[in-house]
C-alpha positions as CSV (number, residue, x, y, z in Angstrom):
1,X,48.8,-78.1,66.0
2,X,47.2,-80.8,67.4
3,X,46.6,-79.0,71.2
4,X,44.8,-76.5,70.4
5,X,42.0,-78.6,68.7
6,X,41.1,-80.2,72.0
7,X,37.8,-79.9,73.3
8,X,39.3,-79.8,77.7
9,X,37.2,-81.4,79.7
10,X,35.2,-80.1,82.7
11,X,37.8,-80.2,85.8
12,X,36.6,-83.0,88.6
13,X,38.0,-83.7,91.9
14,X,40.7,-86.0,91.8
15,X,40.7,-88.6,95.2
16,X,44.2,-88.2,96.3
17,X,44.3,-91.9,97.6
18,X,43.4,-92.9,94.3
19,X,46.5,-94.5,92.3
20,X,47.3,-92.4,89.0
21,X,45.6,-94.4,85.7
22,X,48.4,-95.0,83.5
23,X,48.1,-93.7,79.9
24,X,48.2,-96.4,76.6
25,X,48.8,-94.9,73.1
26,X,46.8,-97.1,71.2
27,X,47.8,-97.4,66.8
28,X,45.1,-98.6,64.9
29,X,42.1,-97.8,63.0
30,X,39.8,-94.9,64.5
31,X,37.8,-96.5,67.0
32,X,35.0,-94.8,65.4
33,X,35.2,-96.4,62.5
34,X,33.3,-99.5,61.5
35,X,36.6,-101.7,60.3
36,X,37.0,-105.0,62.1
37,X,40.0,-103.1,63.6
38,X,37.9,-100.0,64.3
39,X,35.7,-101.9,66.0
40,X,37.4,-104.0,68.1
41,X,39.7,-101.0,69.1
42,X,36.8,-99.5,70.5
43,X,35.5,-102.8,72.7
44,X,38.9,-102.9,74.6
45,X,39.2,-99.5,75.0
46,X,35.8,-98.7,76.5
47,X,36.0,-102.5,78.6
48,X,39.1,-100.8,80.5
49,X,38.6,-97.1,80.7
50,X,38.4,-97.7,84.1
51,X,41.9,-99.1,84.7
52,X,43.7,-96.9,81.8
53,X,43.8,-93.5,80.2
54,X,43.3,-94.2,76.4
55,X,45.2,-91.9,73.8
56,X,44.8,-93.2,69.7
57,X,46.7,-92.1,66.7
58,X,43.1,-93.2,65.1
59,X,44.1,-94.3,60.9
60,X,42.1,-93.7,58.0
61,X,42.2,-93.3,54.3
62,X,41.6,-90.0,53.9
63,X,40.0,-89.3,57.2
64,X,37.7,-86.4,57.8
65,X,38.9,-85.2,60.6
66,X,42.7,-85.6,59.4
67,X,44.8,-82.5,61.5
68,X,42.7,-82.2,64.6
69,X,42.6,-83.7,68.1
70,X,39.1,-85.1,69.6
71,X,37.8,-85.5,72.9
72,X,35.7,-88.0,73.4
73,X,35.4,-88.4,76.9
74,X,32.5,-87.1,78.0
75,X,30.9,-89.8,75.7
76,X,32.6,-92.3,77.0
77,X,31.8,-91.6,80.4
78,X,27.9,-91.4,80.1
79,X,28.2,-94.8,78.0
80,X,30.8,-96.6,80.2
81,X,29.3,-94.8,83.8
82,X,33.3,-94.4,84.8
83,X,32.9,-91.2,86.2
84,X,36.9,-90.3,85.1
85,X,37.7,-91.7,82.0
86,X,39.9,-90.4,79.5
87,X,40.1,-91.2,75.7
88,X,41.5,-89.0,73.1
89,X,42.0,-88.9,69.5
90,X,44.4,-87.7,67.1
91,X,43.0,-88.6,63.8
92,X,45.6,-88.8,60.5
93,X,45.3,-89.3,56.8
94,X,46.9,-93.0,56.5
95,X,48.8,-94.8,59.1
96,X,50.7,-92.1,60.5
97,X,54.6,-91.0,60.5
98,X,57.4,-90.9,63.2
99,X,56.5,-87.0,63.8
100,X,53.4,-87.3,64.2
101,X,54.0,-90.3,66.7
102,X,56.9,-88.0,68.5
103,X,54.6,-84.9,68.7
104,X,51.7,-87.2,70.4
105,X,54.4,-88.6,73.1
106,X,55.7,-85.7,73.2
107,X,52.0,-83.6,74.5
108,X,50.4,-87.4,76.4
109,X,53.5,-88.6,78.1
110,X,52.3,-92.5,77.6
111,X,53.3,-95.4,79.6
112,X,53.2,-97.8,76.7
113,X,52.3,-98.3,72.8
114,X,49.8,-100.4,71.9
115,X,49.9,-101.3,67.9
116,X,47.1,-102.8,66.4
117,X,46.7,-104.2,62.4
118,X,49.2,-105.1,59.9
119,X,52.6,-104.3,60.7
120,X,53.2,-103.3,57.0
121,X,51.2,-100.5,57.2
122,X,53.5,-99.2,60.1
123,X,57.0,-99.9,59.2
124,X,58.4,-96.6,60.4
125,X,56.9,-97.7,63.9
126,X,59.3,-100.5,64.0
127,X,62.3,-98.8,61.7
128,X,62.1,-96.5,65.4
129,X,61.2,-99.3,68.3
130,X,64.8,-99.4,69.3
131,X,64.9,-95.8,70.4
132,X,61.3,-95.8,71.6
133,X,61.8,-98.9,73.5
134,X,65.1,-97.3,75.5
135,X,61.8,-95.6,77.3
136,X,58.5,-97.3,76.6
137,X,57.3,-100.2,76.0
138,X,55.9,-101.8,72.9
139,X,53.2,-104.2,72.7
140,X,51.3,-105.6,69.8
141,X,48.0,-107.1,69.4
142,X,48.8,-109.2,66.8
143,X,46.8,-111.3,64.0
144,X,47.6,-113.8,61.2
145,X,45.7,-116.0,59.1
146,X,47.3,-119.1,58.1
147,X,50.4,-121.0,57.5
148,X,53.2,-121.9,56.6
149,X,54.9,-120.1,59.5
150,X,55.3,-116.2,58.1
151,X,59.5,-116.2,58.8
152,X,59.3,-112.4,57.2
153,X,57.1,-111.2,60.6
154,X,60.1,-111.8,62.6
155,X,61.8,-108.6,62.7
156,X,58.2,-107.4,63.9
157,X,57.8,-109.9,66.9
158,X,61.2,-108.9,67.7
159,X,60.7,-105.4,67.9
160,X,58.3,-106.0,70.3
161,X,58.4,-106.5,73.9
162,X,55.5,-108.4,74.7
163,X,52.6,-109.7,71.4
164,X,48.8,-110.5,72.1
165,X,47.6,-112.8,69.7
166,X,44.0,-113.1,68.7
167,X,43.6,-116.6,68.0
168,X,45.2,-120.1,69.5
169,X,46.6,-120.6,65.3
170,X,48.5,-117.0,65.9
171,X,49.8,-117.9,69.3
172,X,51.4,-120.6,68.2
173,X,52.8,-118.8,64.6
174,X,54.4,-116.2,67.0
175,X,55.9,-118.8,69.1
176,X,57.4,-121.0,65.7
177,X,58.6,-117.7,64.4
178,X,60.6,-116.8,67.3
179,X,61.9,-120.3,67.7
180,X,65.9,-118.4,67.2
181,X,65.2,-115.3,69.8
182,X,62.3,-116.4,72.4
183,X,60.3,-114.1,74.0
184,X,59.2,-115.3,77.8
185,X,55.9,-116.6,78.4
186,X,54.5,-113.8,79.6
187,X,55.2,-111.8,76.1
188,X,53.5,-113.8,74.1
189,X,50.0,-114.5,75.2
190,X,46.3,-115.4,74.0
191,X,44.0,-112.9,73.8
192,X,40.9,-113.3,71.6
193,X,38.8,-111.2,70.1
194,X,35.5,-110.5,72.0
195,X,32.0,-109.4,71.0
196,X,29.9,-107.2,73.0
197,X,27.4,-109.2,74.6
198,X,25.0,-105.8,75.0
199,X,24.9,-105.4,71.2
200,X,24.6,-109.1,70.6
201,X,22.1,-111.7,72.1
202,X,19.6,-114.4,71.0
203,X,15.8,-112.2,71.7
204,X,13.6,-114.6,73.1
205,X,10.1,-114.0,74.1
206,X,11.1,-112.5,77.3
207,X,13.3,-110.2,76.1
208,X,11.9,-106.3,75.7
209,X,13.1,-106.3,72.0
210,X,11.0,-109.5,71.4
211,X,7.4,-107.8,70.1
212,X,9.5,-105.4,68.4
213,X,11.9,-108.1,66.8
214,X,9.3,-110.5,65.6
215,X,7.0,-108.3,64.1
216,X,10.4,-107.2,62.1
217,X,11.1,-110.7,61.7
218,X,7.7,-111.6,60.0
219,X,7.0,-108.9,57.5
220,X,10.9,-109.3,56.4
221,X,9.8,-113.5,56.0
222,X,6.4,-113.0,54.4
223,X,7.8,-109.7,52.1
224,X,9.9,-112.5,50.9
225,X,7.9,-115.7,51.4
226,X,11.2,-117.7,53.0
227,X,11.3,-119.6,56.4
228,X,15.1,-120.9,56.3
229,X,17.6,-118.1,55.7
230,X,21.5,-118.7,55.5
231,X,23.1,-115.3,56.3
232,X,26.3,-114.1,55.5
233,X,27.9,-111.1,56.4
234,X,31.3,-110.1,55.2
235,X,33.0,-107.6,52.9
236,X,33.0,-108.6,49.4
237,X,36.5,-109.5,48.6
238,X,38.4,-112.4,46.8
239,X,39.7,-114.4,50.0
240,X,36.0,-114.4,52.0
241,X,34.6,-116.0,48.7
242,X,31.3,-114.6,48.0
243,X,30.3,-116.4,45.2
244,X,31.3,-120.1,46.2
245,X,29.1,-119.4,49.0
246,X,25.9,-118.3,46.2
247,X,27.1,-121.8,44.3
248,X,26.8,-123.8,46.8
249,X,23.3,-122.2,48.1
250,X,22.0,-123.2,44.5
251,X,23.5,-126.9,44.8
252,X,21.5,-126.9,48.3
253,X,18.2,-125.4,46.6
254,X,18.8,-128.4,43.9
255,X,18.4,-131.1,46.7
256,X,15.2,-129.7,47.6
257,X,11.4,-130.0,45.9
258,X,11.2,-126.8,44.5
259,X,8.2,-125.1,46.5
260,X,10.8,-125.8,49.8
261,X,13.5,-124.6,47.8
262,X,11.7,-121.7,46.8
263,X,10.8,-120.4,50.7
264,X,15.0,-120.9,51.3
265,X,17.1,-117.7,51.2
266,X,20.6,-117.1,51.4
267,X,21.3,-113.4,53.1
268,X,24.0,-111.3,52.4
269,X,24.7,-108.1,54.0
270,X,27.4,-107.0,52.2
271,X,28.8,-104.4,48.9
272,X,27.2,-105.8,45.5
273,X,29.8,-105.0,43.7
274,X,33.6,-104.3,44.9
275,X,36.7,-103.7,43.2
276,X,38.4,-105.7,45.3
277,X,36.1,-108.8,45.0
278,X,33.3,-109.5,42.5
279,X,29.5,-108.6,40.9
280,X,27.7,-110.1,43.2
281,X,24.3,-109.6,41.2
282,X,25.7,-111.0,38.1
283,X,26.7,-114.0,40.1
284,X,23.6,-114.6,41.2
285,X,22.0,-114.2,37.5
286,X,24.4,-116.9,36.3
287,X,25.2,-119.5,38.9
288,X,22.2,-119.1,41.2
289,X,19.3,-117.8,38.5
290,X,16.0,-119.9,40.7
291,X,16.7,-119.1,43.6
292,X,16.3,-116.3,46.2
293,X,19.9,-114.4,47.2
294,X,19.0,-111.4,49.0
295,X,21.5,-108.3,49.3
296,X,21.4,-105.8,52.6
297,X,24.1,-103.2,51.0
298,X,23.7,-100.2,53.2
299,X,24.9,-100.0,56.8
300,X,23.1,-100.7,60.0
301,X,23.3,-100.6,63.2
302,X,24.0,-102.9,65.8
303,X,20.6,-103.3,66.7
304,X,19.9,-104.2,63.1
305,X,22.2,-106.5,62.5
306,X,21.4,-108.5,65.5
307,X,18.3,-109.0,64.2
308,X,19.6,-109.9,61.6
309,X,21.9,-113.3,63.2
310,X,18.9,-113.7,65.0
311,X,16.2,-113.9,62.0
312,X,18.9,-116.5,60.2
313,X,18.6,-120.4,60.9
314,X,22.7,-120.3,60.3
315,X,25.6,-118.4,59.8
316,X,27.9,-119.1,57.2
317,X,31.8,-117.8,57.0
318,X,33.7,-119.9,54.4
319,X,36.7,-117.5,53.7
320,X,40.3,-119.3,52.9
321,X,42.1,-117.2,54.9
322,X,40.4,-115.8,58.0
323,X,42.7,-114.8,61.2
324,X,39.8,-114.6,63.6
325,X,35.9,-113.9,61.5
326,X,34.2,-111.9,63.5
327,X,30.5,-112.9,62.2
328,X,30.6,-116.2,63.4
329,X,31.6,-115.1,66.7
330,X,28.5,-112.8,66.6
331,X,26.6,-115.7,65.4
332,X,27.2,-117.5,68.3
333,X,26.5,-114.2,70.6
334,X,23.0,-113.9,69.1
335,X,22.4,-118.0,69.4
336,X,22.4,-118.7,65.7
337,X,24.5,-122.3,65.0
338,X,27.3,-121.6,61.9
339,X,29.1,-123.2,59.4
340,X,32.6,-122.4,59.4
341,X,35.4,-123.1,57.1
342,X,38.6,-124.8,59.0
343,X,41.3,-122.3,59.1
344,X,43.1,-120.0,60.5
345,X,41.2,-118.3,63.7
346,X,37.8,-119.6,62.4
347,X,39.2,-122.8,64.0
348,X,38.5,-121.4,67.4
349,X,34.6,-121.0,66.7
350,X,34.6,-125.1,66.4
351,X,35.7,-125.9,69.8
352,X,37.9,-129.4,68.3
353,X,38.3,-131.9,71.2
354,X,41.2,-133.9,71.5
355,X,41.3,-137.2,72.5
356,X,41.2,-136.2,76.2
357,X,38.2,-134.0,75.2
358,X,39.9,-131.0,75.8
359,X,39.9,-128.2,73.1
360,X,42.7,-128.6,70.9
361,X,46.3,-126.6,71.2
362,X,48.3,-125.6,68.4
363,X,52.0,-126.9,68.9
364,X,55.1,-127.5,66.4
365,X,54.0,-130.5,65.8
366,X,50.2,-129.6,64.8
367,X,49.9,-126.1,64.0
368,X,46.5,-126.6,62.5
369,X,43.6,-128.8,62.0
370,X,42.9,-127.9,58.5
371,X,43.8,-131.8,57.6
372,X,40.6,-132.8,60.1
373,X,43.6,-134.7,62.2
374,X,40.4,-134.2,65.7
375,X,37.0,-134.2,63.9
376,X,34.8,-133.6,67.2
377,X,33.8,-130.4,67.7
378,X,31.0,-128.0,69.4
379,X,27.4,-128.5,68.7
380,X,26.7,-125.0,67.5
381,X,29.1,-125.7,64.4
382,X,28.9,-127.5,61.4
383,X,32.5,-127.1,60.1
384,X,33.7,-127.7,56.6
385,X,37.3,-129.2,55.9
386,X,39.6,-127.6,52.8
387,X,39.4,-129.4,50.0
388,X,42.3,-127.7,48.5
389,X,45.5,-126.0,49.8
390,X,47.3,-123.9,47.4
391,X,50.3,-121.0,48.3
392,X,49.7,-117.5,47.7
393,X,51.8,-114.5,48.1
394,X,52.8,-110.9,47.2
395,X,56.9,-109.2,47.2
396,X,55.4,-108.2,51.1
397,X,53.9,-111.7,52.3
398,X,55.9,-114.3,50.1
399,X,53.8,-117.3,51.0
400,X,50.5,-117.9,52.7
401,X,47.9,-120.8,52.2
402,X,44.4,-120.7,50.6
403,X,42.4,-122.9,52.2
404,X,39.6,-123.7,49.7
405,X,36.4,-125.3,51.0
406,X,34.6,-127.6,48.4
407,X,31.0,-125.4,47.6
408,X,29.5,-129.4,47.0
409,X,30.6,-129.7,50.7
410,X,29.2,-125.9,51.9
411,X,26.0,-127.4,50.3
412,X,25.9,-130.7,52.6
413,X,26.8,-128.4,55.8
414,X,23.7,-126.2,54.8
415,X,21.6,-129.2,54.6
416,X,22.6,-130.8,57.8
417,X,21.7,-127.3,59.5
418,X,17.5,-127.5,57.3
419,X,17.2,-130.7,58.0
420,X,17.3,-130.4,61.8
421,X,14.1,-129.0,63.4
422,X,14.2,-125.4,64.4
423,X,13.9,-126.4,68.2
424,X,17.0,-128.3,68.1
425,X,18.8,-126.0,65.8
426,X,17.8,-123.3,68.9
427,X,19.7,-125.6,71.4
428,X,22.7,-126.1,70.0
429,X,22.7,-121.8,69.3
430,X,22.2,-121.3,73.1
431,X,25.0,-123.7,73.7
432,X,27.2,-121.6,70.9
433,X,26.3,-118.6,73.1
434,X,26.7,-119.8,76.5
435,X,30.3,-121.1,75.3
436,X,31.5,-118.3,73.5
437,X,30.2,-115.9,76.8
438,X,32.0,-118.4,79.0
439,X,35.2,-118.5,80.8
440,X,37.1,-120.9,78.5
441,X,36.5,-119.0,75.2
442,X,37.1,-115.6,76.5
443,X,35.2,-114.2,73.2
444,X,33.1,-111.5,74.9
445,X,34.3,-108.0,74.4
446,X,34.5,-108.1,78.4
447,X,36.7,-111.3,78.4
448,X,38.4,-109.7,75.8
449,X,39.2,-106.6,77.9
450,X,40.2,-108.5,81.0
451,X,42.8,-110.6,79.2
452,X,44.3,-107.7,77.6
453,X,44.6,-106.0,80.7
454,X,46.2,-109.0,82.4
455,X,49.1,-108.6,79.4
456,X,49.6,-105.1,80.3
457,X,49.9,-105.4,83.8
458,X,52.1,-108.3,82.9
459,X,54.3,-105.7,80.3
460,X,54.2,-103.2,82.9
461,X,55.6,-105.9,85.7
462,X,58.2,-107.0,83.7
463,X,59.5,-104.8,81.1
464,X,63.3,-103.6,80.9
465,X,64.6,-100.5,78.7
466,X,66.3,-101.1,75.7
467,X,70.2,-100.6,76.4
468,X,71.4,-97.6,74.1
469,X,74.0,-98.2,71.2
470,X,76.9,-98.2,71.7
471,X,79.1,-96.4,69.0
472,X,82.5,-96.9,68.3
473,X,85.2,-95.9,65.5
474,X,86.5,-97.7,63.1
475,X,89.5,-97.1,61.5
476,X,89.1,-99.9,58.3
477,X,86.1,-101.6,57.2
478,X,87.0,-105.4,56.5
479,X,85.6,-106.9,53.5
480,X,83.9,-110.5,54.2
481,X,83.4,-112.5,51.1
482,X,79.8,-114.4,51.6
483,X,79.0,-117.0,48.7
484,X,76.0,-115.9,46.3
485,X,75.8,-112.0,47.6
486,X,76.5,-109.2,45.0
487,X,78.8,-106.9,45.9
């Protein structure tokens, strides 16, 4: 079904001393979508089209294109310039089935499986991994957001043969989890999220975007006669916390004189109103009724939006749970300082030193810094401490923390951030972006890709088949009595 649907491209002259590409089949959101997992899919796989053939089982709910097959290659090679890459997709309706996984095998012959999201959604991937594992490997790029450690993941790190881990918090999770069956170093690696650094810079005077940038950026000020803008971008749901962040920009107003108060804005680019968080208007009308919240609730482009990080004196991300938070890593891409709540992968945007002034590593021992145990951290960030710390869960994920961040507190950090001067505030954003660019964060979409690359040559080096079961009859079933199990 799906064959025919392809759109073949042109035949090119293969070099015959080139070495064959291998071929990944990558499980996650449709790299054409504009999910976090979307998105990101779409930075690694276009940062290593020249080292891998790319084939994705591309997810959606109720995805347009459900039933066909999509070549996108000639695209990718006038964006990319790599003259022979190769990236196809096989969009579904949902997160796919073991047919539809066999018949892509099957037609692509891959030389390994990459999955990328929450394993829940995919739990006939891993009710299969033992026979798919007898001849390919599995690999998972693998998130989560907080503690305690999540003991009901392990059957899903195990079913694995090698896990890349988006933050330094995850790492260590993984690691904890799989304290009983360890993986070898080389399975279970680092490998953070990255931003592209073409979509997302600071646009300074010399920049060609600058004229057309700051004429944007002053009609958007004097339209609505602010100077200091806190910007926010998120989805609107329950755990990113939308409306402690509009409670604590009216406590910040209240600190102020009223005519400064009144040219302060807080920026959200975000849904209004979503089932799965809150009104966002009415919030406004009743905990914030003086003051100016503004609301961007239509999509834009990348362009856009970095105009966007870049019109804002500070980014803001106070979510209580967070595995990674991609807009303060944008943030810091564009040279805008943040404030970021301390948990989960938001952690890594701080940069805490420890005593040797090294950034921190998550062990047994301190698998977090939510309890502010190292309090020095990167100039570019102004983070905020949990106040709180209360479990959550669902039948699925039993127990998780929610790290709850004080809105009396968001409203010092936002102060600290107006009242430094706007040329200091600028420094300590260019040192945000030369970090997160550099070679110790890794947190470009190019870092990004060469890490992940260095996992799967690391897979490819050291993998070993699954061994088949063996079967063998039984003639009587013995009965074990265990204490406290129905039978």
């Amino acid at each position: 079904v799906f064959m025919n649907q392809i759109k073949l491209p042109k035949l090119r002259k293969i070099d015959p001393n080139k070495p064959k590409k291998k071929k990944i089949l990558l499980l996650s959101d449709d790299l054409r979508m504009h999910s976090g997992i979307g998105t990101m899919s779409k930075e690694f796989v276009l940062g290593t089209v020249d080292k891998y053939d790319w084939v994705q089982l591309g997810a959606a709910i109720k995805h347009p294109d459900h039933g066909k097959a999509i070549d996108i290659s000639a695209d990718v090679r006038k964006e990319t310039g790599i003259d022979n890459a190769s990236v196809k997709i096989y969009p579904f309706n949902g997160y796919g089935n073991q047919q539809v996984l066999q018949e892509i095998i099957s037609i692509e012959k891959p030389d390994v499986i990459i999955h990328f999201t929450d394993p829940r959604f995919w739990q006939w991937l891993y009710q299969m991994e033992h026979e798919l594992r007898q001849h390919i490997p599995l690999m998972y790029y693998n998130i989560w957001d907080d503690l305690p450690y999540p003991h009901w993941n392990e059957p899903f790190y195990e079913s694995c043969d090698a896990l890349m881990n988006i933050s330094r918090q995850t790492n260590n999770i993984v690691k904890n989890v799989l304290q009983k069956f360890p993986k070898p170093d080389w399975a279970v690696q680092w490998v953070p999220h990255g931003v592209n650094e073409k979509s997302f810079f600071p646009i300074t005077p010399l920049h060609d975007q600058y004229d057309e940038f700051n004429k944007w950026q002053t009609n958007f000020k004097k339209t609505h006669d602010v100077d200091f803008i806190v910007f926010w971008n998120n989805r609107n749901i329950r755990r990113k916390n939308p409306a402690d962040l509009i409670l604590a920009f009216n406590t910040f107003c209240e600190m102020l004189p009223p005519d400064l108060a009144n040219r302060c804005a807080l920026f959200m680019h975000t849904q209004v109103s979503d089932d799965n968080g809150t009104n966002l208007m009415s919030v406004k009308n009743a905990l914030c009724p003086k003051y100016k919240v503004l609301f961007s609730d239509q999509p834009v482009d990348q362009k856009v939006l970095n105009f966007y990080y870049n019109m804002a004196a500070v980014t803001a991300n106070i979510a209580s749970n967070e595995g990674f938070g991609i807009s303060w890593c944008e943030s810091l891409h564009a040279g805008t300082p943040i404030i970021n709540n301390v948990t989960g992968g938001m952690q890594d945007g701080c940069r805490f030193e420890d005593e040797n002034g090294d950034w921190i590593e998550f062990t047994t021992e301190f698998p977090s810094n939510h309890n502010a145990t190292y309090k020095k951290h990167g100039s570019w960030c102004k983070p905020v401490f949990p106040s709180n710390r209360s479990i959550q869960g669902s039948p699925m994920t039993p127990y998780i923390f929610d790290d709850r961040a004080d809105f009396r507190e968001i409203a010092d950090a936002i102060k600290y951030w107006y009242d430094m001067s706007e040329e200091e505030r600028f420094e300590r954003g260019t040192e945000g972006h030369d970090w997160v660019c550099g070679d110790e964060s890794n947190m470009s979409a190019k870092g990004m890709s060469s890490r992940m690359s260095e996992c799967i040559e690391d897979c490819f080096a050291n993998w070993k088949p699954r061994k088949k079961f063996t079967l063998y009859n039984v003639d009587q079933q013995k009965q074990i009595e265990r204490p406290g199990v129905i039978v």
